[in-house]
Amino acid sequence: VGKLRSYLSNIIDSMPSIIIGVNIEGTVTQWNNGAEQAMGLTTPEAVGHPLKEVFPRLAAEMPKVKEAINSRQQQSDKKRSYFNNGVQIYEDVVIYPLITNGVEGAVLRVDDVTEQVRLEEMMIQSEKMLSVGGLAAGMAHEINNPLAGMMQTTHVMINRLTNKKVEANNTAAESAGISMEAIYDFMEQRGIIRMLNALNDSGERVAGIVDNMLSFSRKSDDTFSTHDIHDLIDKSIELSSTDYDLKKQYDFKSIVISKYYEDDVPLIACDGGKIQQVLLNLLRNGAQAMQEAGVEQPEFGLHTYYDAEQDKVCIKIKDNGPGMNEETCKRIFEPFFTTKPVGVGTGLGLSVSYFIITENHGGEMTVESELGVGTTFMISLPMSVVSQ
């Protein structure tokens, strides 16, 4: 009997779950290694004491313990959360009724499901982002149709009002009792030609933004193609410059962009859309940080170069924002870690960016920061497709 009891005790201790036995009064009768590690109390120190004293956060489960014993049915409390050193932890609590030799009690099993919950939330967020991407693509197509009509009409207006070589223009002007020269002079003096050209230029700019949106939101099949990293950075800056967040009141256009592009940076095989996603996220985060810190002259420094020794294309994105402390830098790429207020950020942006660079492209992504000075994100992408 003694050997069997020791064997069963070893089985319980070897389980990764926290296993605690209690009687109907809530006094601890069993305490495994998982419980010891969680609370720092040995079995002799815990057994015989009330559950609420040795494991305070489970005190709220006592009504369910009594319900499990009285109904002789399993009770559970899924995804209950608590904070440990400022980090939110999720756990499942399952309560099993235990009645032996007329003695009533229960066994509580506690499992950490934090990673599972975070993965579920990440999947939900990914679905949301896919929906948003689809919506953006749909909106871009809807904008393109009337925009094409507006731009075509503007071209026709400029041609009919200024082109003296078109016979139909001269005939229509003569029938109205005026010459094309007079029409042109009037329009020139009133600035109408300049306005029409400005309207056409604005249309082309909108068309470029829409095309960029379509390229960015288009579903990627992880196909790599050759890209100029400078072109990807410039397109990301252009997209960022159209991002005016009324809620946060930050305007990307007010930020000085200093580019330091090395001439010998070769073309690189990568997923252009995903690299743009990373760059956009870094630029947007930096802009928000500088705005919130009240930086008078916000500035980004973008530096690219080719590391011939390691055969890598490198990008540095530096801002003159508030910077981060060492603890924040260590956790900045963790999923769901955010320094923003509740409801403002998901804490997924940088973790997804890190995944894109390290897992999808076989590269590296690091950060250096100093409080009151600024932050620099460094990205290196291997030239070798094999390593990617």
Short mmCIF file of C-alpha atoms in Angstrom, two decimals:
data_model
loop_
_atom_site.label_atom_id
_atom_site.label_comp_id
_atom_site.label_asym_id
_atom_site.label_seq_id
_atom_site.Cartn_x
_atom_site.Cartn_y
_atom_site.Cartn_z
CA VAL A 1 0.00 0.00 0.00
CA GLY A 2 2.85 2.32 0.91
CA LYS A 3 4.60 1.69 -2.39
CA LEU A 4 1.36 2.29 -4.32
CA ARG A 5 0.74 5.53 -2.44
CA SER A 6 4.31 6.68 -3.17
CA TYR A 7 3.91 5.71 -6.84
CA LEU A 8 0.67 7.69 -7.16
CA SER A 9 2.28 10.64 -5.39
CA ASN A 10 5.18 10.57 -7.86
CA ILE A 11 2.73 10.54 -10.78
CA ILE A 12 0.91 13.57 -9.38
CA ASP A 13 4.19 15.40 -8.76
CA SER A 14 5.43 14.73 -12.28
CA MET A 15 2.40 16.40 -13.86
CA PRO A 16 2.99 19.93 -15.23
CA SER A 17 -0.37 21.03 -13.82
CA ILE A 18 -0.90 22.45 -10.34
CA ILE A 19 -2.75 19.74 -8.36
CA ILE A 20 -4.27 20.60 -4.99
CA GLY A 21 -6.53 18.42 -2.85
CA VAL A 22 -8.94 20.06 -0.36
CA ASN A 23 -11.65 18.86 2.00
CA ILE A 24 -15.12 20.40 2.14
CA GLU A 25 -13.92 23.02 4.65
CA GLY A 26 -11.26 24.19 2.21
CA THR A 27 -8.28 22.75 4.07
CA VAL A 28 -5.43 21.53 1.84
CA THR A 29 -4.95 17.75 1.84
CA GLN A 30 -2.73 17.32 -1.25
CA TRP A 31 -0.04 19.62 -2.71
CA ASN A 32 2.07 18.63 -5.72
CA ASN A 33 5.34 19.98 -7.12
CA GLY A 34 3.47 22.34 -9.48
CA ALA A 35 1.81 24.00 -6.49
CA GLU A 36 5.17 24.17 -4.67
CA GLN A 37 6.80 25.97 -7.60
CA ALA A 38 3.87 28.35 -8.05
CA MET A 39 3.63 29.45 -4.40
CA GLY A 40 7.06 28.66 -2.98
CA LEU A 41 5.61 26.45 -0.22
CA THR A 42 6.58 22.83 0.40
CA THR A 43 4.00 20.11 0.93
CA PRO A 44 4.41 20.04 4.77
CA GLU A 45 4.07 23.85 4.83
CA ALA A 46 0.83 23.79 2.82
CA VAL A 47 -1.04 20.66 3.92
CA GLY A 48 -3.42 21.28 6.81
CA HIS A 49 -3.77 24.99 6.08
CA PRO A 50 -6.77 26.77 4.50
CA LEU A 51 -6.58 27.09 0.71
CA LYS A 52 -7.21 30.84 0.90
CA GLU A 53 -4.03 31.26 2.97
CA VAL A 54 -1.60 29.11 0.97
CA PHE A 55 -3.05 29.82 -2.50
CA PRO A 56 -4.94 33.14 -2.17
CA ARG A 57 -5.96 33.53 -5.81
CA LEU A 58 -7.93 30.23 -5.65
CA ALA A 59 -9.97 31.35 -2.64
CA ALA A 60 -12.72 32.53 -5.00
CA GLU A 61 -13.11 28.93 -6.24
CA MET A 62 -14.38 27.59 -2.90
CA PRO A 63 -18.08 27.97 -3.83
CA LYS A 64 -17.42 25.83 -6.90
CA VAL A 65 -15.51 23.32 -4.76
CA LYS A 66 -18.59 22.88 -2.56
CA GLU A 67 -20.83 22.73 -5.63
CA ALA A 68 -18.65 19.97 -7.14
CA ILE A 69 -18.78 17.96 -3.89
CA ASN A 70 -22.52 18.38 -3.36
CA SER A 71 -23.50 17.72 -6.98
CA ARG A 72 -20.73 15.17 -7.55
CA GLN A 73 -20.11 16.85 -10.89
CA GLN A 74 -16.99 18.43 -12.31
CA GLN A 75 -16.82 22.23 -12.20
CA SER A 76 -14.55 24.49 -14.23
CA ASP A 77 -13.45 28.08 -14.56
CA LYS A 78 -11.92 28.66 -17.99
CA LYS A 79 -9.43 31.39 -18.90
CA ARG A 80 -9.54 33.15 -15.54
CA SER A 81 -6.94 35.89 -15.47
CA TYR A 82 -4.63 37.49 -12.94
CA PHE A 83 -1.59 39.77 -13.06
CA ASN A 84 1.93 38.64 -12.20
CA ASN A 85 4.55 41.44 -12.18
CA GLY A 86 2.35 43.49 -14.46
CA VAL A 87 1.85 40.67 -16.97
CA GLN A 88 -1.63 39.25 -17.52
CA ILE A 89 -1.72 35.47 -17.08
CA TYR A 90 -4.58 33.14 -18.04
CA GLU A 91 -5.31 29.79 -16.44
CA ASP A 92 -7.93 27.04 -16.54
CA VAL A 93 -9.21 25.70 -13.21
CA VAL A 94 -10.98 22.33 -13.18
CA ILE A 95 -12.49 20.96 -9.93
CA TYR A 96 -13.13 17.22 -9.54
CA PRO A 97 -15.31 15.89 -6.70
CA LEU A 98 -13.57 13.31 -4.51
CA ILE A 99 -15.48 11.10 -2.09
CA THR A 100 -13.64 8.21 -0.41
CA ASN A 101 -14.57 6.29 2.73
CA GLY A 102 -17.25 8.85 3.50
CA VAL A 103 -14.76 11.71 3.45
CA GLU A 104 -15.81 14.49 1.05
CA GLY A 105 -13.31 16.64 -0.77
CA ALA A 106 -12.18 17.82 -4.18
CA VAL A 107 -9.11 18.04 -6.41
CA LEU A 108 -8.27 21.30 -8.14
CA ARG A 109 -6.22 21.20 -11.34
CA VAL A 110 -4.77 24.50 -12.56
CA ASP A 111 -3.20 24.86 -16.04
CA ASP A 112 -1.49 27.91 -17.51
CA VAL A 113 -3.19 28.62 -20.87
CA THR A 114 -1.68 32.05 -21.50
CA GLU A 115 0.01 31.08 -24.77
CA GLN A 116 -3.13 29.36 -26.01
CA VAL A 117 -5.24 32.46 -25.29
CA ARG A 118 -2.70 34.71 -26.99
CA LEU A 119 -2.60 32.48 -30.07
CA GLU A 120 -6.41 32.56 -30.23
CA GLU A 121 -6.38 36.34 -29.95
CA MET A 122 -3.68 36.55 -32.61
CA MET A 123 -5.78 34.41 -34.96
CA ILE A 124 -8.80 36.66 -34.35
CA GLN A 125 -6.65 39.73 -34.97
CA SER A 126 -5.28 38.16 -38.15
CA GLU A 127 -8.84 37.53 -39.37
CA LYS A 128 -9.69 41.17 -38.63
CA MET A 129 -6.62 42.34 -40.54
CA LEU A 130 -7.57 40.15 -43.50
CA SER A 131 -11.06 41.70 -43.46
CA VAL A 132 -9.61 45.20 -43.25
CA GLY A 133 -7.22 44.40 -46.09
CA GLY A 134 -10.10 43.16 -48.22
CA LEU A 135 -12.13 46.26 -47.37
CA ALA A 136 -9.20 48.52 -48.26
CA ALA A 137 -8.76 46.75 -51.59
CA GLY A 138 -12.49 47.08 -52.32
CA MET A 139 -12.46 50.76 -51.42
CA ALA A 140 -9.40 51.32 -53.60
CA HIS A 141 -11.18 49.77 -56.59
CA GLU A 142 -14.27 51.88 -55.92
CA ILE A 143 -12.11 55.02 -55.79
CA ASN A 144 -10.25 54.07 -58.96
CA ASN A 145 -13.35 54.00 -61.17
CA PRO A 146 -14.60 57.59 -60.64
CA LEU A 147 -10.99 58.80 -60.38
CA ALA A 148 -10.22 57.45 -63.84
CA GLY A 149 -13.25 59.29 -65.20
CA MET A 150 -12.21 62.55 -63.52
CA MET A 151 -8.64 62.33 -64.83
CA GLN A 152 -9.77 61.47 -68.36
CA THR A 153 -12.20 64.40 -68.36
CA THR A 154 -9.45 66.74 -67.15
CA HIS A 155 -7.16 65.60 -69.97
CA VAL A 156 -9.93 66.19 -72.54
CA MET A 157 -10.69 69.66 -71.11
CA ILE A 158 -7.03 70.69 -71.30
CA ASN A 159 -6.79 69.40 -74.86
CA ARG A 160 -9.97 71.12 -76.07
CA LEU A 161 -9.23 74.45 -74.39
CA THR A 162 -5.53 74.78 -75.22
CA ASN A 163 -4.66 72.71 -78.30
CA LYS A 164 -4.75 75.07 -81.32
CA LYS A 165 -3.76 72.30 -83.74
CA VAL A 166 -7.03 70.37 -83.37
CA GLU A 167 -9.36 71.42 -86.22
CA ALA A 168 -12.51 70.73 -84.18
CA ASN A 169 -11.33 73.19 -81.51
CA ASN A 170 -10.78 75.99 -84.08
CA THR A 171 -14.14 75.31 -85.78
CA ALA A 172 -16.05 75.44 -82.46
CA ALA A 173 -14.27 78.67 -81.44
CA GLU A 174 -15.06 80.37 -84.78
CA SER A 175 -18.74 79.39 -84.58
CA ALA A 176 -18.85 81.06 -81.15
CA GLY A 177 -17.29 84.21 -82.57
CA ILE A 178 -13.96 83.85 -80.78
CA SER A 179 -10.48 82.54 -81.56
CA MET A 180 -8.50 79.82 -79.82
CA GLU A 181 -5.80 82.42 -79.13
CA ALA A 182 -8.32 84.56 -77.22
CA ILE A 183 -9.58 81.54 -75.25
CA TYR A 184 -6.01 80.56 -74.38
CA ASP A 185 -5.07 84.11 -73.34
CA PHE A 186 -8.14 84.39 -71.08
CA MET A 187 -7.47 81.04 -69.42
CA GLU A 188 -3.80 81.85 -68.97
CA GLN A 189 -4.54 85.22 -67.37
CA ARG A 190 -7.18 83.75 -65.03
CA GLY A 191 -4.92 80.82 -64.05
CA ILE A 192 -7.37 78.23 -65.34
CA ILE A 193 -4.71 76.25 -67.21
CA ARG A 194 -2.62 76.10 -64.04
CA MET A 195 -5.68 74.93 -62.09
CA LEU A 196 -6.45 72.20 -64.62
CA ASN A 197 -2.84 70.98 -64.53
CA ALA A 198 -2.92 71.02 -60.72
CA LEU A 199 -6.17 69.02 -60.81
CA ASN A 200 -4.57 66.49 -63.13
CA ASP A 201 -1.43 66.24 -60.95
CA SER A 202 -3.58 65.71 -57.84
CA GLY A 203 -5.49 62.95 -59.65
CA GLU A 204 -2.26 61.20 -60.56
CA ARG A 205 -1.11 61.47 -56.94
CA VAL A 206 -4.37 59.90 -55.71
CA ALA A 207 -4.01 57.17 -58.33
CA GLY A 208 -0.50 56.46 -57.05
CA ILE A 209 -1.73 56.24 -53.45
CA VAL A 210 -4.56 53.90 -54.46
CA ASP A 211 -2.13 51.71 -56.43
CA ASN A 212 0.13 51.56 -53.39
CA MET A 213 -2.82 50.60 -51.19
CA LEU A 214 -3.78 47.81 -53.60
CA SER A 215 -0.21 46.48 -53.67
CA PHE A 216 0.00 46.56 -49.88
CA SER A 217 -3.41 44.98 -49.19
CA ARG A 218 -3.11 42.30 -51.87
CA LYS A 219 -2.97 38.80 -50.37
CA SER A 220 0.56 37.45 -50.38
CA ASP A 221 1.40 33.84 -51.21
CA ASP A 222 4.93 34.20 -49.79
CA THR A 223 6.31 34.60 -53.29
CA PHE A 224 9.69 36.30 -53.38
CA SER A 225 10.62 38.64 -56.19
CA THR A 226 13.49 41.04 -56.77
CA HIS A 227 13.07 44.48 -55.22
CA ASP A 228 15.02 47.69 -54.78
CA ILE A 229 14.99 48.25 -51.01
CA HIS A 230 15.12 52.03 -51.57
CA ASP A 231 11.97 51.84 -53.69
CA LEU A 232 10.17 49.87 -50.94
CA ILE A 233 11.23 52.43 -48.32
CA ASP A 234 10.10 55.36 -50.50
CA LYS A 235 6.71 53.75 -51.13
CA SER A 236 6.29 53.12 -47.39
CA ILE A 237 7.10 56.77 -46.65
CA GLU A 238 4.55 57.85 -49.26
CA LEU A 239 1.88 55.64 -47.70
CA SER A 240 2.76 56.92 -44.22
CA SER A 241 2.49 60.53 -45.40
CA THR A 242 -1.20 59.94 -46.18
CA ASP A 243 -1.82 58.59 -42.67
CA TYR A 244 -3.40 61.39 -40.66
CA ASP A 245 -4.82 59.98 -37.43
CA LEU A 246 -7.48 62.40 -36.25
CA LYS A 247 -7.88 60.54 -32.97
CA LYS A 248 -4.24 60.94 -31.99
CA GLN A 249 -3.73 64.20 -33.91
CA TYR A 250 -0.37 63.31 -35.37
CA ASP A 251 0.57 64.34 -38.88
CA PHE A 252 3.30 62.34 -40.57
CA LYS A 253 3.84 65.10 -43.13
CA SER A 254 5.23 67.36 -40.40
CA ILE A 255 8.16 64.96 -39.77
CA VAL A 256 11.53 65.62 -41.40
CA ILE A 257 12.76 62.58 -43.36
CA SER A 258 16.53 62.32 -43.79
CA LYS A 259 17.65 59.60 -46.21
CA TYR A 260 21.14 58.12 -46.24
CA TYR A 261 21.03 55.55 -49.04
CA GLU A 262 24.32 53.87 -49.97
CA ASP A 263 24.88 53.55 -53.73
CA ASP A 264 26.14 49.95 -53.70
CA VAL A 265 23.02 48.35 -52.16
CA PRO A 266 22.04 45.50 -54.53
CA LEU A 267 18.55 44.32 -55.44
CA ILE A 268 17.21 41.75 -52.99
CA ALA A 269 14.75 38.86 -53.26
CA CYS A 270 11.96 39.39 -50.72
CA ASP A 271 8.20 39.64 -50.24
CA GLY A 272 7.78 43.33 -51.05
CA GLY A 273 4.33 43.65 -49.46
CA LYS A 274 5.48 42.21 -46.15
CA ILE A 275 8.63 44.33 -46.03
CA GLN A 276 6.44 47.38 -46.63
CA GLN A 277 4.21 46.22 -43.78
CA VAL A 278 7.22 46.17 -41.44
CA LEU A 279 8.47 49.59 -42.57
CA LEU A 280 5.00 51.14 -42.29
CA ASN A 281 4.60 49.82 -38.76
CA LEU A 282 7.97 51.19 -37.64
CA LEU A 283 7.30 54.60 -39.20
CA ARG A 284 3.80 54.82 -37.73
CA ASN A 285 4.96 53.79 -34.24
CA GLY A 286 7.80 56.29 -34.34
CA ALA A 287 5.49 59.09 -35.49
CA GLN A 288 3.06 58.38 -32.67
CA ALA A 289 5.83 58.21 -30.07
CA MET A 290 7.33 61.53 -31.17
CA GLN A 291 3.91 63.21 -31.19
CA GLU A 292 2.99 61.91 -27.73
CA ALA A 293 6.35 63.09 -26.36
CA GLY A 294 5.78 66.55 -27.81
CA VAL A 295 9.01 66.55 -29.86
CA GLU A 296 9.30 70.03 -31.40
CA GLN A 297 11.22 68.96 -34.51
CA PRO A 298 10.41 65.26 -35.13
CA GLU A 299 12.80 63.54 -37.50
CA PHE A 300 13.41 60.12 -39.03
CA GLY A 301 16.84 59.07 -40.24
CA LEU A 302 16.77 56.23 -42.79
CA HIS A 303 20.09 54.56 -43.55
CA THR A 304 20.67 51.65 -45.91
CA TYR A 305 23.90 49.84 -46.71
CA TYR A 306 25.23 46.52 -47.95
CA ASP A 307 27.21 44.34 -45.54
CA ALA A 308 29.49 42.50 -47.99
CA GLU A 309 31.12 40.37 -45.30
CA GLN A 310 27.80 38.82 -44.21
CA ASP A 311 26.12 39.29 -47.62
CA LYS A 312 23.18 41.20 -46.12
CA VAL A 313 21.19 44.32 -46.97
CA CYS A 314 20.79 46.45 -43.84
CA ILE A 315 18.25 49.14 -42.92
CA LYS A 316 18.35 51.49 -39.95
CA ILE A 317 15.34 53.57 -38.95
CA LYS A 318 16.17 56.15 -36.31
CA ASP A 319 13.87 58.68 -34.61
CA ASN A 320 14.46 61.44 -32.08
CA GLY A 321 11.51 60.44 -29.91
CA PRO A 322 11.30 59.76 -26.16
CA GLY A 323 13.20 56.47 -26.32
CA MET A 324 12.59 53.35 -24.22
CA ASN A 325 14.06 51.91 -21.04
CA GLU A 326 16.00 48.64 -21.01
CA GLU A 327 13.05 46.55 -19.76
CA THR A 328 10.78 47.81 -22.55
CA CYS A 329 13.47 47.10 -25.17
CA LYS A 330 13.74 43.49 -23.95
CA ARG A 331 10.00 42.92 -24.36
CA ILE A 332 9.23 45.13 -27.36
CA PHE A 333 8.90 42.18 -29.78
CA GLU A 334 6.69 40.08 -27.44
CA PRO A 335 3.14 39.43 -28.70
CA PHE A 336 0.55 41.66 -27.01
CA PHE A 337 3.17 43.77 -25.24
CA THR A 338 2.30 47.44 -25.64
CA THR A 339 3.08 50.70 -23.87
CA LYS A 340 -0.05 52.30 -25.29
CA PRO A 341 -3.28 52.81 -23.30
CA VAL A 342 -5.98 50.12 -23.30
CA GLY A 343 -7.93 50.18 -26.55
CA VAL A 344 -5.25 52.05 -28.49
CA GLY A 345 -2.80 49.29 -29.46
CA THR A 346 -3.03 45.50 -29.79
CA GLY A 347 0.65 44.90 -29.03
CA LEU A 348 0.90 42.78 -32.19
CA GLY A 349 2.52 45.19 -34.65
CA LEU A 350 6.16 44.74 -33.70
CA SER A 351 5.84 41.02 -32.94
CA VAL A 352 4.35 40.44 -36.41
CA SER A 353 7.10 42.61 -37.94
CA TYR A 354 9.74 40.59 -36.07
CA PHE A 355 8.18 37.35 -37.35
CA ILE A 356 8.15 38.64 -40.95
CA ILE A 357 11.84 39.57 -40.83
CA THR A 358 13.19 36.59 -38.87
CA GLU A 359 10.92 33.71 -39.93
CA ASN A 360 9.70 34.70 -43.39
CA HIS A 361 12.97 36.21 -44.59
CA GLY A 362 15.64 34.59 -42.39
CA GLY A 363 16.86 38.02 -41.32
CA GLU A 364 17.46 39.84 -38.05
CA MET A 365 15.61 42.67 -36.34
CA THR A 366 16.99 44.45 -33.29
CA VAL A 367 16.40 47.68 -31.39
CA GLU A 368 18.59 50.19 -29.57
CA SER A 369 17.10 52.98 -27.50
CA GLU A 370 17.99 55.62 -24.95
CA LEU A 371 15.51 57.57 -22.86
CA GLY A 372 15.28 61.17 -23.98
CA VAL A 373 17.45 60.55 -27.07
CA GLY A 374 15.52 58.29 -29.44
CA THR A 375 15.17 54.79 -30.84
CA THR A 376 16.85 52.93 -33.70
CA PHE A 377 15.44 49.78 -35.29
CA MET A 378 17.90 47.71 -37.32
CA ILE A 379 16.86 45.22 -39.99
CA SER A 380 19.22 42.94 -41.92
CA LEU A 381 18.03 40.78 -44.82
CA PRO A 382 20.22 38.00 -46.25
CA MET A 383 20.90 38.11 -49.99
CA SER A 384 20.82 34.31 -50.18
CA VAL A 385 17.35 32.95 -50.93
CA VAL A 386 18.50 29.60 -49.51
CA SER A 387 19.00 31.13 -46.06
CA GLN A 388 15.60 32.81 -46.33
#
